[in-house]
Amino acid sequence: MCKCKCATINTIHQTQSVEMLSTQPFLISSRPRLGIFPENHAFWRRSLRKLGMAPPILSLALPSETGRVLSIQSHTVQGYVGNKSAVFPLQLLGYDVDPINSVQFSNHTGKLLTFLLKNLRTMRLDIWCAVICYIGSVSFLNTVLKVVEKLRSVNPKVTYVCDPVMGDEGKLYVPPELVSVYREKVVPVASMLTPNQFEAEQLTGLRIVSEADGREACKILHAAGPPKVVITSINIDGNLLLIGSHQKEKGQSSEQFKILIPKIPAYFTGTGDLVTALLLGWSNKYPDNLDKAAELAVSTLQALLQRTVNDYLSTGFDPQTSSLEIRLIQSQDDIRNPQVKFKAEKYN
C-alpha cells in the first residue's frame, strides 16, 4: 500500500519566490495575479497599499467552517499519490487545503517551511489541522515537527494527523534512523495516527499476528500520545481488516472497533494517502465517532477501487499484472456522498 495538518496562506506556488504585501498576510508568489490589477499592476498595487485598499484575502475575511488543512506530502506529475491523492478529496469534503510537496523541488520546500517557522505569528492564520505523510529524511521530519510546534503556539487546538510512512509488508522504504524519530518525537505530539500493520509494529515493537495484537498496539500508541489511532490495513489469517481506537480521555479505556475489508485482487498506488485524507475529513465532521468516520472512509475507498478495476477491465487490461492508478476524479460522488457498505464492529 502506497502511503505517504492547517495554515492559511492565500496562494502557494512552490516554484516561485516569497513576497510580502505590506501589512496584508503573506502571499507566496512572484507573478502578478493578472486580472486583479490593470496592465500596470505594480503601480496600482503600490497605490492601493498606500491607500490601505489592498483587496482582502477572502479565506481570512470569510473563513470556511471547516478551516484549512496544511498538507505536507509527496507529489507526482502523473498519477495519484501523496498530495495528488489527498488534496482533491479533502476539497470535495469542503476543506481549503494548502499543499506543500515534500519530494518536489526539495530545496524550495525547505525554504517554504523555514518561511512558515519565521512568520507564523505575523500571518493571520485560520489554523485547524496539519496532515503529514511521506517524509524521506530525519532533518526534514524534524523541521516539520518544528512547524507543528509553531502552529500550536499560535493555536493550541491545531490537529496533527500523521501517516507515519515507513514501509509495508515487512520492508522499510525510508532510512532506518527515521523509525526512532517517529517513535520518540512524532507519536507523542500526533492527534491521530494512521499506520499500516508493519508501521504499527515498528512504532510499538509488538508483532501483530492477531486482532488482540492490533488492539494492544493501539493501546500502546495511546499511552505514548495520540487519542486516535487507525491501523488502516492488517492481514490476519488471510483476512484484511482495519482496527480503530479512540481514547476520548487520557487514562480511560479506549473505544475500539474493526472493519472487515474485502480483498480486491490488484495492487493500487496512493490508497494509503487517500484513506488518511478521508479519515481526516470525516473525523472532523464526526469528532466523537471515529468508527463512523472509518466506515465512510473505507466505503469510499472500496467503491473507488472497484471502479478502478472495472475501468481497467473495460479496456481489456488484466488488473493483476501491474500497479493501478486510482480513478480519483471519476469517483467524486463516492467521495462526497459515500454509500456505507462496510460497517464497524465494536469490540466489547
PDB file of C-alpha atoms in Angstrom, residues 22-328:
ATOM      1  CA  SER A  22       2.732  45.364   3.127  1.00  0.00           C
ATOM      2  CA  THR A  23       0.553  44.728   6.205  1.00  0.00           C
ATOM      3  CA  GLN A  24      -1.508  42.123   4.398  1.00  0.00           C
ATOM      4  CA  PRO A  25      -0.964  38.410   5.178  1.00  0.00           C
ATOM      5  CA  PHE A  26       1.934  36.866   3.344  1.00  0.00           C
ATOM      6  CA  LEU A  27       1.416  35.786  -0.224  1.00  0.00           C
ATOM      7  CA  ILE A  28       3.876  33.279  -1.626  1.00  0.00           C
ATOM      8  CA  SER A  29       4.085  34.236  -5.267  1.00  0.00           C
ATOM      9  CA  SER A  30       6.339  36.141  -7.590  1.00  0.00           C
ATOM     10  CA  ARG A  31       3.972  36.549 -10.507  1.00  0.00           C
ATOM     11  CA  PRO A  32       1.282  39.211 -10.693  1.00  0.00           C
ATOM     12  CA  ARG A  33      -2.212  37.859 -10.376  1.00  0.00           C
ATOM     13  CA  LEU A  34      -3.423  39.008 -13.775  1.00  0.00           C
ATOM     14  CA  GLY A  35      -6.968  40.235 -13.886  1.00  0.00           C
ATOM     15  CA  ILE A  36      -6.835  41.703 -10.390  1.00  0.00           C
ATOM     16  CA  PHE A  37      -4.816  44.785 -11.291  1.00  0.00           C
ATOM     17  CA  PRO A  38      -4.739  46.766 -14.532  1.00  0.00           C
ATOM     18  CA  GLU A  39      -1.911  46.377 -17.007  1.00  0.00           C
ATOM     19  CA  ASN A  40       0.467  48.495 -14.919  1.00  0.00           C
ATOM     20  CA  HIS A  41      -0.222  46.209 -11.965  1.00  0.00           C
ATOM     21  CA  ALA A  42       2.877  47.219  -9.943  1.00  0.00           C
ATOM     22  CA  PHE A  43       1.852  50.906  -9.939  1.00  0.00           C
ATOM     23  CA  TRP A  44      -1.724  50.138  -8.961  1.00  0.00           C
ATOM     24  CA  ARG A  45      -0.682  47.686  -6.287  1.00  0.00           C
ATOM     25  CA  ARG A  46       1.590  50.304  -4.665  1.00  0.00           C
ATOM     26  CA  SER A  47      -1.181  52.885  -4.882  1.00  0.00           C
ATOM     27  CA  LEU A  48      -3.722  50.591  -3.302  1.00  0.00           C
ATOM     28  CA  ARG A  49      -1.363  49.709  -0.486  1.00  0.00           C
ATOM     29  CA  LYS A  50      -0.710  53.383   0.291  1.00  0.00           C
ATOM     30  CA  LEU A  51      -4.449  53.973   0.460  1.00  0.00           C
ATOM     31  CA  GLY A  52      -4.991  50.882   2.612  1.00  0.00           C
ATOM     32  CA  MET A  53      -7.200  49.469  -0.123  1.00  0.00           C
ATOM     33  CA  ALA A  54      -5.457  46.199  -0.945  1.00  0.00           C
ATOM     34  CA  PRO A  55      -8.106  43.596  -1.752  1.00  0.00           C
ATOM     35  CA  PRO A  56      -8.960  41.321   1.202  1.00  0.00           C
ATOM     36  CA  ILE A  57      -7.902  37.716   1.290  1.00  0.00           C
ATOM     37  CA  LEU A  58     -11.321  36.128   1.350  1.00  0.00           C
ATOM     38  CA  SER A  59     -10.168  32.910   3.005  1.00  0.00           C
ATOM     39  CA  LEU A  60      -9.282  35.086   6.018  1.00  0.00           C
ATOM     40  CA  ALA A  61     -12.147  37.570   5.827  1.00  0.00           C
ATOM     41  CA  LEU A  62     -14.698  34.786   5.249  1.00  0.00           C
ATOM     42  CA  PRO A  63     -13.073  31.623   6.639  1.00  0.00           C
ATOM     43  CA  SER A  64     -14.694  28.293   5.875  1.00  0.00           C
ATOM     44  CA  GLU A  65     -16.472  26.441   8.652  1.00  0.00           C
ATOM     45  CA  THR A  66     -14.066  23.545   8.349  1.00  0.00           C
ATOM     46  CA  GLY A  67     -10.894  25.665   8.494  1.00  0.00           C
ATOM     47  CA  ARG A  68      -7.800  24.935   6.457  1.00  0.00           C
ATOM     48  CA  VAL A  69      -5.527  21.950   6.089  1.00  0.00           C
ATOM     49  CA  LEU A  70      -1.783  22.218   5.645  1.00  0.00           C
ATOM     50  CA  SER A  71      -0.863  19.055   3.777  1.00  0.00           C
ATOM     51  CA  ILE A  72       2.821  18.097   3.628  1.00  0.00           C
ATOM     52  CA  GLN A  73       3.174  15.037   1.433  1.00  0.00           C
ATOM     53  CA  SER A  74       4.897  13.701  -1.636  1.00  0.00           C
ATOM     54  CA  HIS A  75       3.760  14.599  -5.147  1.00  0.00           C
ATOM     55  CA  THR A  76       3.795  13.217  -8.647  1.00  0.00           C
ATOM     56  CA  VAL A  77       3.101  14.823 -12.002  1.00  0.00           C
ATOM     57  CA  GLN A  78       1.205  11.817 -13.312  1.00  0.00           C
ATOM     58  CA  GLY A  79      -0.997   9.528 -11.231  1.00  0.00           C
ATOM     59  CA  TYR A  80      -2.394   9.921  -7.745  1.00  0.00           C
ATOM     60  CA  VAL A  81      -0.135   9.538  -4.724  1.00  0.00           C
ATOM     61  CA  GLY A  82       0.720  11.887  -1.872  1.00  0.00           C
ATOM     62  CA  ASN A  83      -0.873  15.316  -2.236  1.00  0.00           C
ATOM     63  CA  LYS A  84      -2.254  14.347  -5.639  1.00  0.00           C
ATOM     64  CA  SER A  85      -4.284  11.669  -3.839  1.00  0.00           C
ATOM     65  CA  ALA A  86      -5.208  13.681  -0.716  1.00  0.00           C
ATOM     66  CA  VAL A  87      -5.901  17.309  -1.696  1.00  0.00           C
ATOM     67  CA  PHE A  88      -8.775  16.762  -4.120  1.00  0.00           C
ATOM     68  CA  PRO A  89     -10.862  14.540  -1.772  1.00  0.00           C
ATOM     69  CA  LEU A  90     -10.398  16.992   1.096  1.00  0.00           C
ATOM     70  CA  GLN A  91     -11.544  19.833  -1.129  1.00  0.00           C
ATOM     71  CA  LEU A  92     -14.597  17.834  -2.176  1.00  0.00           C
ATOM     72  CA  LEU A  93     -15.394  17.353   1.515  1.00  0.00           C
ATOM     73  CA  GLY A  94     -15.354  21.126   2.000  1.00  0.00           C
ATOM     74  CA  TYR A  95     -11.834  21.868   3.187  1.00  0.00           C
ATOM     75  CA  ASP A  96      -9.441  24.547   1.973  1.00  0.00           C
ATOM     76  CA  VAL A  97      -6.071  22.854   1.517  1.00  0.00           C
ATOM     77  CA  ASP A  98      -2.601  24.366   1.326  1.00  0.00           C
ATOM     78  CA  PRO A  99      -0.279  21.654  -0.031  1.00  0.00           C
ATOM     79  CA  ILE A 100       3.478  21.520   0.357  1.00  0.00           C
ATOM     80  CA  ASN A 101       5.058  18.809  -1.760  1.00  0.00           C
ATOM     81  CA  SER A 102       7.789  17.121   0.256  1.00  0.00           C
ATOM     82  CA  VAL A 103       9.671  15.485  -2.604  1.00  0.00           C
ATOM     83  CA  GLN A 104       9.224  18.005  -5.398  1.00  0.00           C
ATOM     84  CA  PHE A 105      11.738  20.844  -5.556  1.00  0.00           C
ATOM     85  CA  SER A 106      13.017  19.827  -2.098  1.00  0.00           C
ATOM     86  CA  ASN A 107      15.266  22.881  -1.744  1.00  0.00           C
ATOM     87  CA  HIS A 108      12.332  25.225  -2.240  1.00  0.00           C
ATOM     88  CA  THR A 109      10.180  23.106   0.098  1.00  0.00           C
ATOM     89  CA  GLY A 110      12.765  23.653   2.814  1.00  0.00           C
ATOM     90  CA  LYS A 111      12.583  27.411   2.195  1.00  0.00           C
ATOM     91  CA  LEU A 112       8.784  27.303   2.451  1.00  0.00           C
ATOM     92  CA  LEU A 113       8.968  25.538   5.817  1.00  0.00           C
ATOM     93  CA  THR A 114      11.597  27.983   7.063  1.00  0.00           C
ATOM     94  CA  PHE A 115       9.345  30.850   5.937  1.00  0.00           C
ATOM     95  CA  LEU A 116       6.432  29.335   7.875  1.00  0.00           C
ATOM     96  CA  LEU A 117       8.544  28.959  11.014  1.00  0.00           C
ATOM     97  CA  LYS A 118       9.681  32.590  10.906  1.00  0.00           C
ATOM     98  CA  ASN A 119       6.339  34.176  10.081  1.00  0.00           C
ATOM     99  CA  LEU A 120       3.526  32.102  11.575  1.00  0.00           C
ATOM    100  CA  ARG A 121       2.790  34.643  14.289  1.00  0.00           C
ATOM    101  CA  THR A 122       2.522  37.539  11.852  1.00  0.00           C
ATOM    102  CA  MET A 123       0.495  35.621   9.270  1.00  0.00           C
ATOM    103  CA  ARG A 124      -3.139  35.870  10.363  1.00  0.00           C
ATOM    104  CA  LEU A 125      -3.836  32.188  10.132  1.00  0.00           C
ATOM    105  CA  ASP A 126      -7.104  30.291  10.256  1.00  0.00           C
ATOM    106  CA  ILE A 127      -5.403  27.135  11.500  1.00  0.00           C
ATOM    107  CA  TRP A 128      -7.219  23.906  12.044  1.00  0.00           C
ATOM    108  CA  CYS A 129      -5.195  20.887  11.006  1.00  0.00           C
ATOM    109  CA  ALA A 130      -1.907  19.674   9.592  1.00  0.00           C
ATOM    110  CA  VAL A 131      -1.559  16.328   7.844  1.00  0.00           C
ATOM    111  CA  ILE A 132       1.899  14.911   7.343  1.00  0.00           C
ATOM    112  CA  CYS A 133       2.613  11.823   5.307  1.00  0.00           C
ATOM    113  CA  TYR A 134       5.733  10.784   3.403  1.00  0.00           C
ATOM    114  CA  ILE A 135       8.918  12.375   4.757  1.00  0.00           C
ATOM    115  CA  GLY A 136      12.191  10.986   3.445  1.00  0.00           C
ATOM    116  CA  SER A 137      14.840  12.351   5.821  1.00  0.00           C
ATOM    117  CA  VAL A 138      15.424  12.945   9.524  1.00  0.00           C
ATOM    118  CA  SER A 139      16.275  16.629   9.051  1.00  0.00           C
ATOM    119  CA  PHE A 140      13.129  17.307   7.031  1.00  0.00           C
ATOM    120  CA  LEU A 141      10.942  15.470   9.564  1.00  0.00           C
ATOM    121  CA  ASN A 142      12.484  17.483  12.411  1.00  0.00           C
ATOM    122  CA  THR A 143      11.706  20.694  10.516  1.00  0.00           C
ATOM    123  CA  VAL A 144       8.117  19.581  10.015  1.00  0.00           C
ATOM    124  CA  LEU A 145       7.823  18.904  13.749  1.00  0.00           C
ATOM    125  CA  LYS A 146       9.008  22.462  14.409  1.00  0.00           C
ATOM    126  CA  VAL A 147       6.241  23.713  12.115  1.00  0.00           C
ATOM    127  CA  VAL A 148       3.658  21.704  14.080  1.00  0.00           C
ATOM    128  CA  GLU A 149       5.040  23.107  17.349  1.00  0.00           C
ATOM    129  CA  LYS A 150       4.889  26.629  15.957  1.00  0.00           C
ATOM    130  CA  LEU A 151       1.356  26.130  14.677  1.00  0.00           C
ATOM    131  CA  ARG A 152       0.253  25.033  18.131  1.00  0.00           C
ATOM    132  CA  SER A 153       1.961  28.017  19.746  1.00  0.00           C
ATOM    133  CA  VAL A 154      -0.375  30.161  17.630  1.00  0.00           C
ATOM    134  CA  ASN A 155      -3.394  27.886  18.042  1.00  0.00           C
ATOM    135  CA  PRO A 156      -3.165  25.090  20.672  1.00  0.00           C
ATOM    136  CA  LYS A 157      -6.163  23.370  19.087  1.00  0.00           C
ATOM    137  CA  VAL A 158      -4.362  22.517  15.859  1.00  0.00           C
ATOM    138  CA  THR A 159      -4.916  18.875  14.937  1.00  0.00           C
ATOM    139  CA  TYR A 160      -1.901  16.936  13.730  1.00  0.00           C
ATOM    140  CA  VAL A 161      -2.751  13.886  11.650  1.00  0.00           C
ATOM    141  CA  CYS A 162       0.216  11.705  10.805  1.00  0.00           C
ATOM    142  CA  ASP A 163       0.537   8.810   8.442  1.00  0.00           C
ATOM    143  CA  PRO A 164       3.943   7.508   9.568  1.00  0.00           C
ATOM    144  CA  VAL A 165       5.102   6.337   6.186  1.00  0.00           C
ATOM    145  CA  MET A 166       7.989   3.969   6.750  1.00  0.00           C
ATOM    146  CA  GLY A 167       7.281   0.773   4.869  1.00  0.00           C
ATOM    147  CA  ASP A 168       4.943  -2.133   4.247  1.00  0.00           C
ATOM    148  CA  GLU A 169       4.886  -5.907   4.066  1.00  0.00           C
ATOM    149  CA  GLY A 170       7.957  -6.302   6.258  1.00  0.00           C
ATOM    150  CA  LYS A 171      10.169  -3.812   4.399  1.00  0.00           C
ATOM    151  CA  LEU A 172      11.319  -0.298   5.203  1.00  0.00           C
ATOM    152  CA  TYR A 173      11.438   2.219   2.381  1.00  0.00           C
ATOM    153  CA  VAL A 174      12.803   5.094   4.442  1.00  0.00           C
ATOM    154  CA  PRO A 175      16.173   5.398   6.225  1.00  0.00           C
ATOM    155  CA  PRO A 176      16.161   3.192   9.387  1.00  0.00           C
ATOM    156  CA  GLU A 177      17.003   6.186  11.599  1.00  0.00           C
ATOM    157  CA  LEU A 178      13.591   7.692  10.794  1.00  0.00           C
ATOM    158  CA  VAL A 179      11.839   4.960  12.804  1.00  0.00           C
ATOM    159  CA  SER A 180      13.160   6.209  16.138  1.00  0.00           C
ATOM    160  CA  VAL A 181      12.261   9.817  15.221  1.00  0.00           C
ATOM    161  CA  TYR A 182       8.687   8.783  14.519  1.00  0.00           C
ATOM    162  CA  ARG A 183       8.546   6.724  17.708  1.00  0.00           C
ATOM    163  CA  GLU A 184      10.165   9.269  20.031  1.00  0.00           C
ATOM    164  CA  LYS A 185       9.108  12.627  18.555  1.00  0.00           C
ATOM    165  CA  VAL A 186       6.119  12.223  16.242  1.00  0.00           C
ATOM    166  CA  VAL A 187       3.889   9.805  18.143  1.00  0.00           C
ATOM    167  CA  PRO A 188       3.840  11.920  21.353  1.00  0.00           C
ATOM    168  CA  VAL A 189       2.549  15.043  19.537  1.00  0.00           C
ATOM    169  CA  ALA A 190       0.164  13.464  16.994  1.00  0.00           C
ATOM    170  CA  SER A 191      -3.603  13.827  17.310  1.00  0.00           C
ATOM    171  CA  MET A 192      -4.295  10.879  15.045  1.00  0.00           C
ATOM    172  CA  LEU A 193      -2.017   8.186  13.656  1.00  0.00           C
ATOM    173  CA  THR A 194      -2.829   6.080  10.601  1.00  0.00           C
ATOM    174  CA  PRO A 195      -0.102   3.421  10.299  1.00  0.00           C
ATOM    175  CA  ASN A 196      -0.389   0.177   8.401  1.00  0.00           C
ATOM    176  CA  GLN A 197       0.367  -3.127  10.114  1.00  0.00           C
ATOM    177  CA  PHE A 198       4.116  -3.030   9.536  1.00  0.00           C
ATOM    178  CA  GLU A 199       4.402   0.594  10.662  1.00  0.00           C
ATOM    179  CA  ALA A 200       2.388  -0.086  13.821  1.00  0.00           C
ATOM    180  CA  GLU A 201       4.821  -2.891  14.598  1.00  0.00           C
ATOM    181  CA  GLN A 202       7.776  -0.565  14.087  1.00  0.00           C
ATOM    182  CA  LEU A 203       6.283   2.082  16.377  1.00  0.00           C
ATOM    183  CA  THR A 204       5.292  -0.276  19.192  1.00  0.00           C
ATOM    184  CA  GLY A 205       7.834  -3.097  18.992  1.00  0.00           C
ATOM    185  CA  LEU A 206       4.896  -5.510  19.046  1.00  0.00           C
ATOM    186  CA  ARG A 207       4.494  -8.221  16.455  1.00  0.00           C
ATOM    187  CA  ILE A 208       0.891  -8.118  15.189  1.00  0.00           C
ATOM    188  CA  VAL A 209      -0.401 -11.583  14.300  1.00  0.00           C
ATOM    189  CA  SER A 210      -3.928 -11.391  15.737  1.00  0.00           C
ATOM    190  CA  GLU A 211      -6.749  -8.927  16.327  1.00  0.00           C
ATOM    191  CA  ALA A 212      -5.789  -8.854  20.003  1.00  0.00           C
ATOM    192  CA  ASP A 213      -2.291  -7.768  18.981  1.00  0.00           C
ATOM    193  CA  GLY A 214      -3.715  -4.984  16.825  1.00  0.00           C
ATOM    194  CA  ARG A 215      -5.859  -3.736  19.693  1.00  0.00           C
ATOM    195  CA  GLU A 216      -2.887  -3.856  22.066  1.00  0.00           C
ATOM    196  CA  ALA A 217      -0.751  -1.920  19.594  1.00  0.00           C
ATOM    197  CA  CYS A 218      -3.404   0.830  19.587  1.00  0.00           C
ATOM    198  CA  LYS A 219      -3.303   0.953  23.398  1.00  0.00           C
ATOM    199  CA  ILE A 220       0.487   1.260  23.374  1.00  0.00           C
ATOM    200  CA  LEU A 221       0.242   4.171  20.934  1.00  0.00           C
ATOM    201  CA  HIS A 222      -2.461   5.848  23.030  1.00  0.00           C
ATOM    202  CA  ALA A 223      -0.178   5.666  26.058  1.00  0.00           C
ATOM    203  CA  ALA A 224       2.529   7.392  24.024  1.00  0.00           C
ATOM    204  CA  GLY A 225       0.338  10.258  22.851  1.00  0.00           C
ATOM    205  CA  PRO A 226      -2.383  10.226  20.156  1.00  0.00           C
ATOM    206  CA  PRO A 227      -6.039   9.854  21.229  1.00  0.00           C
ATOM    207  CA  LYS A 228      -6.994   8.457  17.827  1.00  0.00           C
ATOM    208  CA  VAL A 229      -5.276   5.523  16.151  1.00  0.00           C
ATOM    209  CA  VAL A 230      -6.349   3.737  12.990  1.00  0.00           C
ATOM    210  CA  ILE A 231      -4.304   0.785  11.769  1.00  0.00           C
ATOM    211  CA  THR A 232      -5.507   1.022   8.207  1.00  0.00           C
ATOM    212  CA  SER A 233      -4.696  -2.475   6.995  1.00  0.00           C
ATOM    213  CA  ILE A 234      -3.964  -5.680   8.892  1.00  0.00           C
ATOM    214  CA  ASN A 235      -3.613  -9.088   7.279  1.00  0.00           C
ATOM    215  CA  ILE A 236      -4.601 -11.870   9.686  1.00  0.00           C
ATOM    216  CA  ASP A 237      -5.188 -15.450   8.575  1.00  0.00           C
ATOM    217  CA  GLY A 238      -5.885 -14.313   5.040  1.00  0.00           C
ATOM    218  CA  ASN A 239      -8.375 -11.651   6.136  1.00  0.00           C
ATOM    219  CA  LEU A 240      -7.895  -7.916   5.651  1.00  0.00           C
ATOM    220  CA  LEU A 241      -9.217  -5.571   8.304  1.00  0.00           C
ATOM    221  CA  LEU A 242      -8.923  -2.092   9.738  1.00  0.00           C
ATOM    222  CA  ILE A 243      -8.666  -1.639  13.503  1.00  0.00           C
ATOM    223  CA  GLY A 244      -9.524   1.738  15.018  1.00  0.00           C
ATOM    224  CA  SER A 245      -9.243   3.024  18.565  1.00  0.00           C
ATOM    225  CA  HIS A 246     -10.372   6.269  20.207  1.00  0.00           C
ATOM    226  CA  GLN A 247      -9.281   7.208  23.717  1.00  0.00           C
ATOM    227  CA  LYS A 248     -11.576  10.131  24.450  1.00  0.00           C
ATOM    228  CA  GLU A 249      -9.995  10.947  27.810  1.00  0.00           C
ATOM    229  CA  LYS A 250      -6.409  10.281  28.832  1.00  0.00           C
ATOM    230  CA  GLY A 251      -6.216   7.314  31.195  1.00  0.00           C
ATOM    231  CA  GLN A 252      -9.642   5.975  30.239  1.00  0.00           C
ATOM    232  CA  SER A 253     -10.365   2.823  28.263  1.00  0.00           C
ATOM    233  CA  SER A 254     -10.413   3.340  24.530  1.00  0.00           C
ATOM    234  CA  GLU A 255     -13.354   2.596  22.248  1.00  0.00           C
ATOM    235  CA  GLN A 256     -12.140   0.065  19.702  1.00  0.00           C
ATOM    236  CA  PHE A 257     -13.646  -1.375  16.544  1.00  0.00           C
ATOM    237  CA  LYS A 258     -12.795  -3.259  13.397  1.00  0.00           C
ATOM    238  CA  ILE A 259     -13.969  -3.193   9.805  1.00  0.00           C
ATOM    239  CA  LEU A 260     -13.584  -6.247   7.606  1.00  0.00           C
ATOM    240  CA  ILE A 261     -12.377  -5.233   4.160  1.00  0.00           C
ATOM    241  CA  PRO A 262     -12.845  -7.439   1.096  1.00  0.00           C
ATOM    242  CA  LYS A 263      -9.649  -8.089  -0.783  1.00  0.00           C
ATOM    243  CA  ILE A 264      -9.533  -6.847  -4.365  1.00  0.00           C
ATOM    244  CA  PRO A 265      -7.047  -8.876  -6.444  1.00  0.00           C
ATOM    245  CA  ALA A 266      -4.967  -5.931  -7.608  1.00  0.00           C
ATOM    246  CA  TYR A 267      -2.284  -3.529  -6.362  1.00  0.00           C
ATOM    247  CA  PHE A 268      -3.059   0.188  -6.282  1.00  0.00           C
ATOM    248  CA  THR A 269      -0.932   3.293  -5.764  1.00  0.00           C
ATOM    249  CA  GLY A 270      -1.961   6.164  -3.491  1.00  0.00           C
ATOM    250  CA  THR A 271      -4.509   4.308  -1.368  1.00  0.00           C
ATOM    251  CA  GLY A 272      -2.778   5.000   1.955  1.00  0.00           C
ATOM    252  CA  ASP A 273      -2.618   8.727   1.253  1.00  0.00           C
ATOM    253  CA  LEU A 274      -6.259   8.715   0.204  1.00  0.00           C
ATOM    254  CA  VAL A 275      -7.555   6.819   3.236  1.00  0.00           C
ATOM    255  CA  THR A 276      -5.669   9.138   5.620  1.00  0.00           C
ATOM    256  CA  ALA A 277      -7.224  12.167   3.900  1.00  0.00           C
ATOM    257  CA  LEU A 278     -10.682  10.604   4.129  1.00  0.00           C
ATOM    258  CA  LEU A 279     -10.215   9.710   7.802  1.00  0.00           C
ATOM    259  CA  LEU A 280      -9.121  13.282   8.472  1.00  0.00           C
ATOM    260  CA  GLY A 281     -12.053  14.754   6.570  1.00  0.00           C
ATOM    261  CA  TRP A 282     -14.748  12.590   8.114  1.00  0.00           C
ATOM    262  CA  SER A 283     -13.332  12.501  11.662  1.00  0.00           C
ATOM    263  CA  ASN A 284     -13.523  16.305  11.752  1.00  0.00           C
ATOM    264  CA  LYS A 285     -17.188  16.108  10.788  1.00  0.00           C
ATOM    265  CA  TYR A 286     -17.801  13.355  13.374  1.00  0.00           C
ATOM    266  CA  PRO A 287     -15.192  14.090  16.067  1.00  0.00           C
ATOM    267  CA  ASP A 288     -16.708  11.743  18.661  1.00  0.00           C
ATOM    268  CA  ASN A 289     -17.432   8.899  16.248  1.00  0.00           C
ATOM    269  CA  LEU A 290     -14.195   7.569  14.829  1.00  0.00           C
ATOM    270  CA  ASP A 291     -15.984   4.361  13.858  1.00  0.00           C
ATOM    271  CA  LYS A 292     -18.430   6.299  11.660  1.00  0.00           C
ATOM    272  CA  ALA A 293     -15.592   8.245  10.057  1.00  0.00           C
ATOM    273  CA  ALA A 294     -13.817   4.958   9.324  1.00  0.00           C
ATOM    274  CA  GLU A 295     -16.969   3.446   7.806  1.00  0.00           C
ATOM    275  CA  LEU A 296     -17.275   6.399   5.431  1.00  0.00           C
ATOM    276  CA  ALA A 297     -13.581   6.308   4.551  1.00  0.00           C
ATOM    277  CA  VAL A 298     -13.496   2.557   3.877  1.00  0.00           C
ATOM    278  CA  SER A 299     -16.737   2.611   1.893  1.00  0.00           C
ATOM    279  CA  THR A 300     -15.406   5.449  -0.271  1.00  0.00           C
ATOM    280  CA  LEU A 301     -12.117   3.685  -0.846  1.00  0.00           C
ATOM    281  CA  GLN A 302     -13.689   0.371  -1.791  1.00  0.00           C
ATOM    282  CA  ALA A 303     -16.095   1.985  -4.270  1.00  0.00           C
ATOM    283  CA  LEU A 304     -13.213   3.870  -5.856  1.00  0.00           C
ATOM    284  CA  LEU A 305     -11.007   0.784  -6.097  1.00  0.00           C
ATOM    285  CA  GLN A 306     -13.778  -1.280  -7.637  1.00  0.00           C
ATOM    286  CA  ARG A 307     -14.375   1.432 -10.235  1.00  0.00           C
ATOM    287  CA  THR A 308     -10.666   1.443 -10.966  1.00  0.00           C
ATOM    288  CA  VAL A 309     -10.614  -2.306 -11.554  1.00  0.00           C
ATOM    289  CA  ASN A 310     -13.746  -2.214 -13.687  1.00  0.00           C
ATOM    290  CA  ASP A 311     -12.367   0.575 -15.855  1.00  0.00           C
ATOM    291  CA  TYR A 312      -9.113  -1.288 -16.461  1.00  0.00           C
ATOM    292  CA  LEU A 313     -11.073  -4.428 -17.338  1.00  0.00           C
ATOM    293  CA  SER A 314     -13.200  -2.454 -19.804  1.00  0.00           C
ATOM    294  CA  THR A 315     -10.047  -1.673 -21.775  1.00  0.00           C
ATOM    295  CA  GLY A 316      -9.041  -5.334 -21.915  1.00  0.00           C
ATOM    296  CA  PHE A 317      -6.213  -4.887 -19.386  1.00  0.00           C
ATOM    297  CA  ASP A 318      -5.629  -7.513 -16.707  1.00  0.00           C
ATOM    298  CA  PRO A 319      -5.541  -5.507 -13.424  1.00  0.00           C
ATOM    299  CA  GLN A 320      -3.443  -8.180 -11.717  1.00  0.00           C
ATOM    300  CA  THR A 321      -0.446  -7.659 -13.977  1.00  0.00           C
ATOM    301  CA  SER A 322       0.639  -4.187 -12.795  1.00  0.00           C
ATOM    302  CA  SER A 323       0.042  -1.496 -10.186  1.00  0.00           C
ATOM    303  CA  LEU A 324      -3.037   0.579 -10.977  1.00  0.00           C
ATOM    304  CA  GLU A 325      -3.604   4.331 -10.870  1.00  0.00           C
ATOM    305  CA  ILE A 326      -6.774   5.004  -8.892  1.00  0.00           C
ATOM    306  CA  ARG A 327      -9.762   6.611 -10.625  1.00  0.00           C
ATOM    307  CA  LEU A 328      -9.944   9.569  -8.261  1.00  0.00           C
TER     308      LEU A 328
END
